[in-house]
């Protein structure tokens, strides 16, 4: 691991088990004496908390239009990178983040149907030159994920199945285009199996000392 730290993004469709796998990875890495920071999007900063409420829980009459939704996510990201992620990386931390660049492209680009080139360019501007050294895609069929997430209630869980299929295909397309920095893991496997695969991928980037 370099002195500048390492950013590892966990991505995936609804119900993929990202939160569980991040928590387990953080515990394992801390047990080795690693400096670990766990974070998420949207909502990890004070500014982001308000944006998260609008993005995930706005009533129908107040829900942002697709382009407005994109800009709100990018405002959250710009603040998050500046206030939290860069300082942690500069301190040498391994930062584990629940959703980052790929989620914006998958959800707002592929899912909402916004112009992909514009989404990619705008998202890159919001985060500057910061990019994950590793992106772990926890993949599973849409119906399986939605069934797992049945108890969760936000605007995205309520979207129709076709939207989530587009999102999943967006993730898989991004992964196929960047095999050096992405790992696709079958999230239908037992949690212990997924955890072992997550740790193997992380160790390949940060070492296992």
XYZ file of N, CA, C and O in Angstrom:
836
model
N 0.841 -1.189 0.000
C 0.000 0.000 0.000
C 0.876 1.239 0.000
O 1.827 1.353 0.760
N 0.581 2.187 -0.824
C 1.364 3.405 -0.901
C 1.025 4.331 0.242
O -0.007 4.211 0.900
N 1.926 5.305 0.472
C 1.701 6.277 1.541
C 0.467 7.111 1.282
O -0.111 7.696 2.189
N 0.049 7.195 0.018
C -1.107 8.007 -0.338
C -2.426 7.282 -0.106
O -3.479 7.832 -0.355
N -2.368 6.056 0.391
C -3.596 5.326 0.667
C -4.138 4.628 -0.563
O -3.518 4.611 -1.631
N -5.324 4.046 -0.411
C -5.913 3.242 -1.483
C -7.430 3.338 -1.388
O -7.995 3.183 -0.301
N -8.077 3.586 -2.518
C -9.534 3.693 -2.571
C -10.106 2.445 -3.233
O -9.743 2.108 -4.355
N -11.001 1.772 -2.520
C -11.646 0.556 -3.022
C -13.152 0.773 -2.995
O -13.736 1.039 -1.939
N -13.771 0.657 -4.161
C -15.212 0.887 -4.284
C -15.958 -0.435 -4.367
O -15.543 -1.354 -5.076
N -17.051 -0.520 -3.634
C -17.962 -1.663 -3.699
C -19.207 -1.211 -4.460
O -19.868 -0.251 -4.058
N -19.509 -1.908 -5.542
C -20.639 -1.540 -6.388
C -21.560 -2.738 -6.579
O -21.176 -3.884 -6.312
N -22.756 -2.460 -7.045
C -23.673 -3.550 -7.333
C -25.112 -3.092 -7.326
O -25.441 -2.010 -6.821
N -25.986 -3.899 -7.893
C -27.417 -3.583 -7.884
C -28.015 -3.746 -6.492
O -27.325 -4.123 -5.540
N -29.293 -3.446 -6.376
C -29.968 -3.540 -5.079
C -29.889 -4.968 -4.541
O -30.003 -5.945 -5.283
N -29.676 -5.082 -3.221
C -29.692 -6.384 -2.574
C -28.446 -7.223 -2.766
O -28.449 -8.416 -2.457
N -27.356 -6.611 -3.226
C -26.144 -7.382 -3.520
C -25.327 -7.719 -2.278
O -24.423 -8.548 -2.343
N -25.594 -7.060 -1.166
C -24.862 -7.359 0.061
C -23.602 -6.538 0.258
O -22.688 -6.955 0.981
N -23.548 -5.357 -0.349
C -22.349 -4.524 -0.251
C -22.029 -4.147 1.186
O -20.870 -4.232 1.618
N -23.018 -3.713 1.932
C -22.772 -3.257 3.308
C -22.179 -4.368 4.163
O -21.237 -4.144 4.939
N -22.709 -5.574 4.021
C -22.190 -6.715 4.782
C -20.740 -7.000 4.421
O -19.888 -7.192 5.304
N -20.438 -6.999 3.133
C -19.083 -7.322 2.704
C -18.088 -6.225 3.061
O -16.929 -6.512 3.406
N -18.510 -4.985 3.023
C -17.629 -3.888 3.436
C -17.299 -4.014 4.919
O -16.137 -3.872 5.331
N -18.308 -4.278 5.733
C -18.080 -4.400 7.175
C -17.116 -5.542 7.482
O -16.214 -5.412 8.325
N -17.276 -6.665 6.802
C -16.399 -7.808 7.041
C -14.975 -7.528 6.572
O -13.997 -7.895 7.239
N -14.848 -6.880 5.430
C -13.514 -6.547 4.923
C -12.814 -5.567 5.850
O -11.610 -5.703 6.139
N -13.558 -4.572 6.326
C -12.963 -3.586 7.237
C -12.472 -4.256 8.516
O -11.363 -3.958 9.003
N -13.281 -5.151 9.057
C -12.882 -5.849 10.278
C -11.616 -6.680 10.052
O -10.686 -6.676 10.880
N -11.571 -7.393 8.917
C -10.398 -8.218 8.620
C -9.150 -7.376 8.453
O -8.068 -7.714 8.964
N -9.266 -6.264 7.755
C -8.100 -5.412 7.501
C -7.636 -4.706 8.775
O -6.424 -4.574 9.015
N -8.582 -4.277 9.590
C -8.189 -3.660 10.869
C -7.489 -4.673 11.764
O -6.577 -4.313 12.521
N -7.909 -5.937 11.671
C -7.258 -6.978 12.448
C -5.805 -7.177 12.077
O -5.021 -7.730 12.862
N -5.435 -6.725 10.894
C -4.038 -6.791 10.455
C -3.279 -5.495 10.759
O -2.134 -5.334 10.359
N -3.968 -4.558 11.413
C -3.325 -3.305 11.753
C -3.425 -2.231 10.687
O -2.749 -1.200 10.778
N -4.253 -2.436 9.695
C -4.430 -1.446 8.645
C -5.243 -0.240 9.136
O -6.147 -0.386 9.973
N -4.934 0.910 8.599
C -5.737 2.112 8.820
C -6.880 2.085 7.806
O -6.654 2.230 6.602
N -8.091 1.878 8.298
C -9.254 1.695 7.428
C -10.277 2.797 7.683
O -10.591 3.116 8.829
N -10.802 3.348 6.613
C -11.937 4.265 6.684
C -13.061 3.686 5.832
O -12.835 3.299 4.676
N -14.247 3.600 6.407
C -15.420 3.107 5.685
C -16.357 4.278 5.443
O -16.659 5.052 6.364
N -16.838 4.413 4.213
C -17.739 5.513 3.901
C -18.743 5.061 2.839
O -18.735 3.899 2.425
N -19.597 5.969 2.418
C -20.691 5.586 1.518
C -21.189 6.817 0.777
O -20.894 7.961 1.153
N -21.957 6.574 -0.258
C -22.644 7.648 -0.986
C -24.061 7.194 -1.329
O -24.271 6.002 -1.581
N -24.987 8.157 -1.311
C -24.836 9.546 -0.898
C -25.029 9.702 0.608
O -25.585 8.820 1.257
N -24.532 10.831 1.138
C -24.902 11.209 2.495
C -23.856 11.128 3.565
O -24.184 11.269 4.741
N -22.584 10.956 3.242
C -21.568 10.761 4.275
C -21.075 12.057 4.914
O -20.400 12.017 5.933
N -21.410 13.199 4.327
C -21.040 14.491 4.903
C -22.297 15.191 5.408
O -23.418 14.767 5.123
N -22.101 16.287 6.130
C -23.261 17.045 6.611
C -24.090 17.569 5.445
O -25.329 17.514 5.466
N -23.425 18.073 4.424
C -24.146 18.509 3.231
C -24.832 17.332 2.567
O -26.003 17.396 2.168
N -24.114 16.230 2.454
C -24.651 15.058 1.786
C -25.856 14.457 2.468
O -26.714 13.859 1.805
N -25.946 14.589 3.793
C -27.080 14.007 4.515
C -28.400 14.589 4.029
O -29.391 13.870 3.858
N -28.418 15.899 3.794
C -29.626 16.528 3.271
C -29.920 16.105 1.843
O -31.076 15.869 1.477
N -28.858 15.993 1.041
C -29.034 15.537 -0.334
C -29.559 14.102 -0.372
O -30.392 13.763 -1.210
N -29.063 13.261 0.536
C -29.508 11.868 0.579
C -31.009 11.780 0.827
O -31.709 10.978 0.199
N -31.502 12.587 1.731
C -32.930 12.554 2.036
C -33.753 12.887 0.798
O -34.760 12.234 0.503
N -33.309 13.909 0.052
C -34.011 14.274 -1.174
C -33.891 13.187 -2.229
O -34.883 12.806 -2.868
N -32.692 12.662 -2.399
C -32.447 11.680 -3.453
C -33.189 10.368 -3.223
O -33.694 9.760 -4.165
N -33.245 9.927 -1.986
C -33.799 8.598 -1.713
C -35.231 8.617 -1.202
O -35.957 7.635 -1.388
N -35.645 9.715 -0.563
C -36.921 9.663 0.140
C -37.877 10.809 -0.188
O -38.895 10.967 0.501
N -37.587 11.585 -1.222
C -38.495 12.675 -1.582
C -39.850 12.115 -2.012
O -39.919 11.079 -2.691
N -40.900 12.793 -1.609
C -42.225 12.399 -2.069
C -42.345 12.663 -3.564
O -41.593 13.448 -4.134
N -43.301 12.021 -4.189
C -43.406 12.054 -5.650
C -43.408 13.475 -6.198
O -42.741 13.772 -7.191
N -44.127 14.378 -5.538
C -44.245 15.744 -6.056
C -42.943 16.535 -5.909
O -42.757 17.569 -6.561
N -42.033 16.056 -5.047
C -40.767 16.755 -4.832
C -39.568 15.991 -5.379
O -38.429 16.418 -5.221
N -39.821 14.854 -6.039
C -38.724 14.026 -6.539
C -37.976 14.754 -7.649
O -38.584 15.371 -8.526
N -36.636 14.710 -7.634
C -35.862 15.389 -8.674
C -36.023 14.724 -10.030
O -36.134 13.494 -10.128
N -36.036 15.538 -11.077
C -36.000 15.023 -12.440
C -34.651 14.340 -12.666
O -33.688 14.582 -11.932
N -34.530 13.464 -13.673
C -33.283 12.728 -13.869
C -32.028 13.600 -13.916
O -31.016 13.259 -13.289
N -32.068 14.726 -14.632
C -30.878 15.571 -14.706
C -30.587 16.221 -13.363
O -29.425 16.316 -12.936
N -31.634 16.671 -12.674
C -31.448 17.237 -11.339
C -30.901 16.179 -10.384
O -30.033 16.469 -9.548
N -31.378 14.956 -10.510
C -30.885 13.855 -9.694
C -29.377 13.671 -9.895
O -28.616 13.511 -8.932
N -28.945 13.692 -11.143
C -27.509 13.572 -11.433
C -26.721 14.674 -10.738
O -25.711 14.404 -10.081
N -27.180 15.915 -10.861
C -26.426 17.024 -10.275
C -26.379 16.937 -8.747
O -25.375 17.298 -8.132
N -27.452 16.453 -8.137
C -27.452 16.283 -6.685
C -26.436 15.222 -6.259
O -25.707 15.396 -5.277
N -26.375 14.128 -6.999
C -25.367 13.098 -6.701
C -23.956 13.650 -6.872
O -23.049 13.342 -6.079
N -23.756 14.462 -7.883
C -22.418 14.996 -8.122
C -22.037 16.036 -7.072
O -20.859 16.130 -6.693
N -23.009 16.792 -6.588
C -22.725 17.716 -5.487
C -22.308 16.949 -4.243
O -21.348 17.312 -3.545
N -23.023 15.864 -3.962
C -22.652 15.001 -2.838
C -21.236 14.469 -3.012
O -20.436 14.467 -2.073
N -20.897 14.038 -4.239
C -19.565 13.458 -4.476
C -18.457 14.501 -4.335
O -17.415 14.230 -3.730
N -18.664 15.673 -4.902
C -17.632 16.704 -4.826
C -17.330 17.055 -3.371
O -16.163 17.203 -2.977
N -18.367 17.183 -2.563
C -18.182 17.484 -1.144
C -17.509 16.323 -0.415
O -16.605 16.521 0.406
N -17.926 15.123 -0.715
C -17.405 13.925 -0.069
C -15.913 13.752 -0.366
O -15.107 13.482 0.534
N -15.542 13.921 -1.633
C -14.132 13.792 -2.022
C -13.290 14.828 -1.299
O -12.226 14.517 -0.733
N -13.756 16.074 -1.301
C -12.981 17.157 -0.704
C -12.884 17.048 0.810
O -11.806 17.216 1.399
N -13.997 16.741 1.449
C -14.064 16.784 2.909
C -13.596 15.501 3.577
O -13.023 15.550 4.678
N -13.819 14.351 2.925
C -13.588 13.080 3.609
C -12.588 12.160 2.914
O -11.645 11.664 3.542
N -12.798 11.914 1.629
C -12.027 10.857 0.979
C -10.568 11.253 0.777
O -9.655 10.504 1.155
N -10.320 12.424 0.202
C -8.928 12.833 -0.022
C -8.137 12.932 1.284
O -6.994 12.450 1.345
N -8.687 13.551 2.336
C -7.928 13.597 3.587
C -7.589 12.210 4.130
O -6.487 11.991 4.647
N -8.521 11.269 4.012
C -8.251 9.912 4.489
C -7.145 9.252 3.671
O -6.247 8.602 4.216
N -7.193 9.414 2.365
C -6.160 8.838 1.513
C -4.802 9.480 1.788
O -3.776 8.788 1.833
N -4.806 10.799 1.990
C -3.545 11.487 2.287
C -2.942 11.020 3.602
O -1.722 11.081 3.796
N -3.811 10.545 4.507
C -3.333 10.019 5.794
C -2.915 8.556 5.692
O -2.541 7.942 6.695
N -2.978 7.983 4.494
C -2.529 6.615 4.289
C -3.571 5.548 4.509
O -3.243 4.362 4.601
N -4.845 5.922 4.571
C -5.898 4.950 4.852
C -6.262 4.141 3.613
O -6.135 4.602 2.474
N -6.728 2.928 3.864
C -7.463 2.175 2.853
C -8.927 2.583 3.028
O -9.524 2.353 4.082
N -9.479 3.220 2.021
C -10.854 3.718 2.087
C -11.761 2.745 1.350
O -11.583 2.484 0.150
N -12.731 2.200 2.070
C -13.730 1.301 1.497
C -15.025 2.088 1.338
O -15.594 2.561 2.333
N -15.484 2.233 0.115
C -16.648 3.083 -0.130
C -17.789 2.288 -0.757
O -17.592 1.518 -1.695
N -18.961 2.473 -0.197
C -20.196 1.855 -0.680
C -20.804 2.794 -1.716
O -21.427 3.788 -1.368
N -20.568 2.493 -2.980
C -21.004 3.235 -4.169
C -20.098 4.438 -4.431
O -19.767 5.200 -3.533
N -19.721 4.572 -5.719
C -18.910 5.704 -6.133
C -19.188 5.958 -7.614
O -20.342 5.950 -8.031
N -18.156 6.194 -8.377
C -18.285 6.562 -9.787
C -19.232 5.661 -10.568
O -20.124 6.132 -11.285
N -19.043 4.366 -10.471
C -19.799 3.437 -11.314
C -21.296 3.500 -11.056
O -22.097 3.318 -11.981
N -21.685 3.757 -9.812
C -23.119 3.830 -9.524
C -23.770 4.993 -10.253
O -24.903 4.883 -10.741
N -23.075 6.116 -10.330
C -23.627 7.263 -11.048
C -23.828 6.927 -12.520
O -24.872 7.218 -13.106
N -22.824 6.320 -13.125
C -22.925 5.982 -14.544
C -24.000 4.917 -14.762
O -24.804 5.003 -15.705
N -24.053 3.920 -13.882
C -25.028 2.844 -14.049
C -26.457 3.315 -13.803
O -27.363 2.994 -14.585
N -26.667 4.058 -12.723
C -28.032 4.464 -12.364
C -28.530 5.655 -13.177
O -29.642 5.629 -13.709
N -27.727 6.716 -13.251
C -28.206 7.908 -13.953
C -27.979 7.825 -15.459
O -28.763 8.374 -16.217
N -26.910 7.130 -15.875
C -26.669 6.970 -17.301
C -27.487 5.848 -17.897
O -28.427 6.071 -18.666
N -27.169 4.618 -17.507
C -27.877 3.469 -18.074
C -29.321 3.382 -17.564
O -30.245 3.134 -18.333
N -29.516 3.567 -16.260
C -30.852 3.414 -15.703
C -31.811 4.501 -16.129
O -32.911 4.215 -16.639
N -31.423 5.752 -15.924
C -32.304 6.886 -16.254
C -32.282 7.236 -17.732
O -33.160 7.963 -18.211
N -31.248 6.791 -18.441
C -31.192 7.082 -19.868
C -30.612 8.434 -20.208
O -30.796 8.910 -21.338
N -29.906 9.072 -19.272
C -29.228 10.326 -19.591
C -28.067 10.049 -20.536
O -27.546 8.931 -20.603
N -27.651 11.082 -21.255
C -26.559 10.938 -22.208
C -25.304 10.416 -21.510
O -24.767 11.065 -20.611
N -24.833 9.244 -21.921
C -23.726 8.591 -21.219
C -22.448 9.420 -21.248
O -21.739 9.532 -20.244
N -22.140 9.999 -22.376
C -20.914 10.793 -22.470
C -20.953 11.974 -21.517
O -19.960 12.273 -20.836
N -22.105 12.628 -21.438
C -22.233 13.763 -20.536
C -22.165 13.325 -19.077
O -21.561 14.002 -18.239
N -22.783 12.192 -18.749
C -22.728 11.686 -17.384
C -21.276 11.380 -16.998
O -20.808 11.764 -15.918
N -20.568 10.694 -17.877
C -19.174 10.332 -17.596
C -18.319 11.572 -17.407
O -17.513 11.662 -16.463
N -18.470 12.550 -18.274
C -17.657 13.772 -18.180
C -17.992 14.564 -16.913
O -17.088 15.056 -16.219
N -19.277 14.691 -16.602
C -19.682 15.452 -15.424
C -19.228 14.775 -14.145
O -18.752 15.423 -13.210
N -19.357 13.452 -14.110
C -18.941 12.703 -12.925
C -17.436 12.821 -12.701
O -16.975 12.996 -11.572
N -16.663 12.749 -13.781
C -15.211 12.882 -13.664
C -14.831 14.266 -13.145
O -13.879 14.412 -12.354
N -15.537 15.286 -13.584
C -15.270 16.647 -13.115
C -15.550 16.748 -11.619
O -14.788 17.376 -10.876
N -16.622 16.114 -11.147
C -16.992 16.221 -9.733
C -15.952 15.600 -8.811
O -15.731 16.078 -7.701
N -15.291 14.537 -9.236
C -14.327 13.854 -8.360
C -12.882 14.231 -8.649
O -11.953 13.759 -7.978
N -12.648 15.064 -9.679
C -11.281 15.423 -10.011
C -10.537 14.223 -10.571
O -11.089 13.424 -11.318
N -9.282 14.075 -10.180
C -8.478 12.969 -10.715
C -8.538 11.721 -9.836
O -7.760 10.785 -10.018
N -9.444 11.706 -8.882
C -9.539 10.583 -7.953
C -10.301 9.425 -8.588
O -11.395 9.601 -9.120
N -9.717 8.222 -8.529
C -10.381 7.033 -9.053
C -10.015 5.842 -8.185
O -8.914 5.782 -7.633
N -10.924 4.877 -8.027
C -10.603 3.690 -7.226
C -9.472 2.875 -7.840
O -9.408 2.707 -9.057
N -8.598 2.369 -6.986
C -7.590 1.418 -7.458
C -8.225 0.050 -7.726
O -7.694 -0.738 -8.503
N -9.365 -0.194 -7.072
C -10.084 -1.458 -7.246
C -11.569 -1.197 -7.110
O -12.000 -0.494 -6.185
N -12.340 -1.741 -8.045
C -13.798 -1.707 -7.936
C -14.298 -3.140 -7.890
O -14.019 -3.935 -8.796
N -15.013 -3.463 -6.830
C -15.584 -4.797 -6.647
C -17.072 -4.736 -6.981
O -17.835 -4.029 -6.319
N -17.461 -5.453 -8.016
C -18.859 -5.504 -8.412
C -19.482 -6.778 -7.869
O -19.140 -7.881 -8.279
N -20.387 -6.616 -6.914
C -21.153 -7.746 -6.384
C -22.391 -7.890 -7.255
O -23.326 -7.092 -7.169
N -22.361 -8.884 -8.109
C -23.392 -9.022 -9.128
C -24.360 -10.151 -8.787
O -23.960 -11.190 -8.238
N -25.623 -9.943 -9.121
C -26.643 -10.984 -8.961
C -27.838 -10.625 -9.820
O -28.013 -9.468 -10.204
N -28.692 -11.609 -10.150
C -29.875 -11.315 -10.959
C -30.772 -10.292 -10.270
O -30.894 -10.273 -9.036
N -31.394 -9.461 -11.077
C -32.215 -8.374 -10.543
C -33.311 -8.883 -9.618
O -33.518 -8.347 -8.521
N -34.025 -9.911 -10.016
C -35.140 -10.385 -9.188
C -34.650 -10.915 -7.846
O -35.321 -10.731 -6.823
N -33.490 -11.552 -7.840
C -32.929 -12.038 -6.582
C -32.580 -10.870 -5.678
O -32.900 -10.857 -4.484
N -31.940 -9.852 -6.235
C -31.557 -8.687 -5.438
C -32.748 -7.933 -4.890
O -32.773 -7.539 -3.722
N -33.758 -7.733 -5.719
C -34.943 -7.016 -5.260
C -35.682 -7.792 -4.181
O -36.233 -7.205 -3.243
N -35.690 -9.115 -4.291
C -36.328 -9.931 -3.247
C -35.572 -9.786 -1.931
O -36.171 -9.690 -0.864
N -34.250 -9.762 -1.996
C -33.450 -9.580 -0.784
C -33.701 -8.209 -0.155
O -33.675 -8.061 1.063
N -33.914 -7.199 -0.992
C -34.052 -5.820 -0.515
C -35.503 -5.430 -0.283
O -35.810 -4.245 -0.136
N -36.386 -6.399 -0.213
C -37.822 -6.114 -0.139
C -38.177 -5.228 1.045
O -39.086 -4.412 0.987
N -37.464 -5.352 2.158
C -37.793 -4.562 3.338
C -37.278 -3.136 3.296
O -37.588 -2.336 4.179
N -36.482 -2.799 2.284
C -35.934 -1.450 2.177
C -36.856 -0.605 1.318
O -37.443 -1.077 0.352
N -36.969 0.677 1.681
C -37.923 1.536 0.980
C -37.256 2.859 0.614
O -36.988 3.695 1.474
N -36.946 3.030 -0.667
C -36.535 4.328 -1.171
C -36.959 4.416 -2.630
O -37.557 3.480 -3.174
N -36.702 5.546 -3.260
C -37.191 5.754 -4.625
C -36.639 4.722 -5.605
O -37.295 4.357 -6.569
N -35.422 4.249 -5.366
C -34.803 3.330 -6.312
C -35.330 1.908 -6.152
O -35.535 1.197 -7.138
N -35.560 1.497 -4.913
C -36.154 0.174 -4.723
C -37.543 0.090 -5.360
O -37.986 -0.986 -5.745
N -38.208 1.228 -5.454
C -39.560 1.246 -6.002
C -39.585 1.269 -7.534
O -40.656 1.152 -8.129
N -38.433 1.420 -8.169
C -38.397 1.461 -9.635
C -38.777 0.101 -10.226
O -38.582 -0.944 -9.613
N -39.264 0.144 -11.462
C -39.679 -1.095 -12.123
C -38.465 -1.952 -12.464
O -37.319 -1.487 -12.504
N -38.733 -3.211 -12.709
C -37.662 -4.183 -12.925
C -36.790 -3.823 -14.124
O -35.565 -4.042 -14.100
N -37.380 -3.273 -15.167
C -36.613 -2.930 -16.366
C -35.532 -1.899 -16.053
O -34.428 -1.949 -16.618
N -35.835 -0.963 -15.156
C -34.835 0.023 -14.738
C -33.650 -0.691 -14.106
O -32.487 -0.419 -14.433
N -33.917 -1.614 -13.204
C -32.837 -2.315 -12.507
C -32.050 -3.221 -13.450
O -30.839 -3.412 -13.252
N -32.699 -3.760 -14.477
C -31.981 -4.543 -15.476
C -30.994 -3.656 -16.232
O -29.853 -4.062 -16.508
N -31.406 -2.440 -16.561
C -30.503 -1.517 -17.262
C -29.325 -1.153 -16.371
O -28.182 -1.058 -16.838
N -29.608 -0.944 -15.086
C -28.535 -0.622 -14.141
C -27.534 -1.774 -14.066
O -26.308 -1.559 -14.140
N -28.041 -2.985 -13.925
C -27.138 -4.137 -13.833
C -26.280 -4.260 -15.083
O -25.062 -4.490 -15.002
N -26.896 -4.127 -16.239
C -26.122 -4.214 -17.474
C -25.109 -3.084 -17.578
O -24.016 -3.268 -18.135
N -25.441 -1.919 -17.036
C -24.475 -0.831 -17.003
C -23.247 -1.193 -16.198
O -22.101 -0.974 -16.633
N -23.460 -1.761 -15.019
C -22.332 -2.200 -14.203
C -21.477 -3.225 -14.949
O -20.244 -3.134 -14.956
N -22.117 -4.207 -15.549
C -21.374 -5.264 -16.238
C -20.610 -4.714 -17.438
O -19.490 -5.160 -17.732
N -21.177 -3.734 -18.113
C -20.481 -3.102 -19.236
C -19.243 -2.361 -18.759
O -18.166 -2.451 -19.366
N -19.371 -1.623 -17.666
C -18.232 -0.902 -17.105
C -17.145 -1.874 -16.658
O -15.954 -1.630 -16.874
N -17.542 -2.965 -16.039
C -16.569 -3.955 -15.575
C -15.819 -4.577 -16.747
O -14.590 -4.764 -16.690
N -16.537 -4.900 -17.807
C -15.909 -5.523 -18.971
C -14.913 -4.587 -19.642
O -13.928 -5.040 -20.245
N -15.156 -3.284 -19.528
C -14.273 -2.299 -20.171
C -13.012 -2.020 -19.371
O -12.077 -1.394 -19.891
N -12.960 -2.455 -18.110
C -11.806 -2.135 -17.252
C -11.399 -3.348 -16.427
O -11.416 -3.310 -15.194
N -11.015 -4.443 -17.077
C -10.716 -5.680 -16.332
C -9.524 -5.577 -15.395
O -9.410 -6.376 -14.461
N -8.641 -4.626 -15.605
C -7.455 -4.502 -14.745
C -7.811 -3.977 -13.358
O -7.119 -4.284 -12.387
N -8.860 -3.175 -13.257
C -9.195 -2.560 -11.971
C -10.541 -3.010 -11.415
O -10.925 -2.572 -10.328
N -11.262 -3.854 -12.127
C -12.555 -4.362 -11.667
C -12.471 -5.858 -11.399
O -11.747 -6.586 -12.088
N -13.244 -6.299 -10.407
C -13.455 -7.721 -10.166
C -14.953 -7.937 -10.018
O -15.603 -7.258 -9.206
N -15.492 -8.867 -10.777
C -16.922 -9.186 -10.711
C -17.086 -10.445 -9.874
O -16.509 -11.492 -10.183
N -17.863 -10.341 -8.801
C -18.072 -11.448 -7.877
C -19.546 -11.856 -7.897
O -20.438 -10.997 -7.906
N -19.798 -13.139 -7.877
C -21.160 -13.673 -7.880
C -21.742 -13.548 -6.476
O -21.393 -14.301 -5.572
N -22.641 -12.585 -6.304
C -23.201 -12.304 -4.983
C -24.294 -13.281 -4.576
O -24.848 -13.150 -3.473
N -24.612 -14.260 -5.421
C -25.559 -15.300 -5.001
C -24.859 -16.400 -4.212
O -25.524 -17.261 -3.636
N -23.541 -16.378 -4.167
C -22.792 -17.363 -3.392
C -22.963 -17.097 -1.898
O -23.360 -16.005 -1.485
N -22.627 -18.078 -1.041
C -22.667 -17.841 0.405
C -21.788 -16.648 0.790
O -20.755 -16.395 0.156
N -22.203 -15.923 1.829
C -21.492 -14.713 2.231
C -20.026 -14.990 2.548
O -19.147 -14.164 2.252
N -19.725 -16.154 3.143
C -18.338 -16.482 3.467
C -17.502 -16.642 2.201
O -16.323 -16.243 2.166
N -18.084 -17.218 1.167
C -17.372 -17.385 -0.101
C -17.096 -16.044 -0.745
O -15.981 -15.784 -1.226
N -18.104 -15.176 -0.737
C -17.920 -13.838 -1.302
C -16.849 -13.082 -0.521
O -15.984 -12.418 -1.101
N -16.883 -13.190 0.800
C -15.892 -12.509 1.631
C -14.475 -12.961 1.274
O -13.561 -12.131 1.151
N -14.283 -14.248 1.100
C -12.953 -14.761 0.747
C -12.494 -14.190 -0.589
O -11.320 -13.827 -0.756
N -13.412 -14.062 -1.536
C -13.065 -13.516 -2.840
C -12.788 -12.014 -2.755
O -11.892 -11.503 -3.431
N -13.570 -11.325 -1.927
C -13.322 -9.899 -1.701
C -11.922 -9.692 -1.136
O -11.156 -8.832 -1.608
N -11.565 -10.466 -0.133
C -10.257 -10.285 0.509
C -9.122 -10.640 -0.443
O -8.067 -9.983 -0.433
N -9.301 -11.649 -1.263
C -8.264 -12.000 -2.241
C -8.033 -10.855 -3.224
O -6.886 -10.528 -3.566
N -9.120 -10.223 -3.646
C -8.990 -9.099 -4.583
C -8.338 -7.897 -3.913
O -7.482 -7.218 -4.500
N -8.730 -7.624 -2.667
C -8.132 -6.502 -1.940
C -6.651 -6.762 -1.669
O -5.801 -5.874 -1.846
N -6.321 -7.976 -1.257
C -4.925 -8.301 -0.967
C -4.045 -8.129 -2.195
O -2.860 -7.769 -2.075
N -4.599 -8.393 -3.365
C -3.819 -8.234 -4.586
C -3.449 -6.772 -4.838
O -2.485 -6.481 -5.541
N -4.220 -5.864 -4.232
C -3.971 -4.435 -4.418
C -3.170 -3.840 -3.282
O -2.222 -3.069 -3.489
N -3.524 -4.186 -2.032
C -2.884 -3.545 -0.871
C -1.908 -4.462 -0.146
O -1.244 -4.017 0.790
N -1.851 -5.731 -0.532
C -0.990 -6.676 0.174
C -1.741 -7.313 1.339
O -2.782 -6.832 1.763
N -1.195 -8.397 1.877
C -1.888 -9.120 2.947
C -1.082 -9.197 4.209
O -1.298 -10.071 5.054
N -0.133 -8.277 4.384
C 0.674 -8.267 5.600
C -0.153 -7.836 6.796
O -1.084 -7.058 6.648
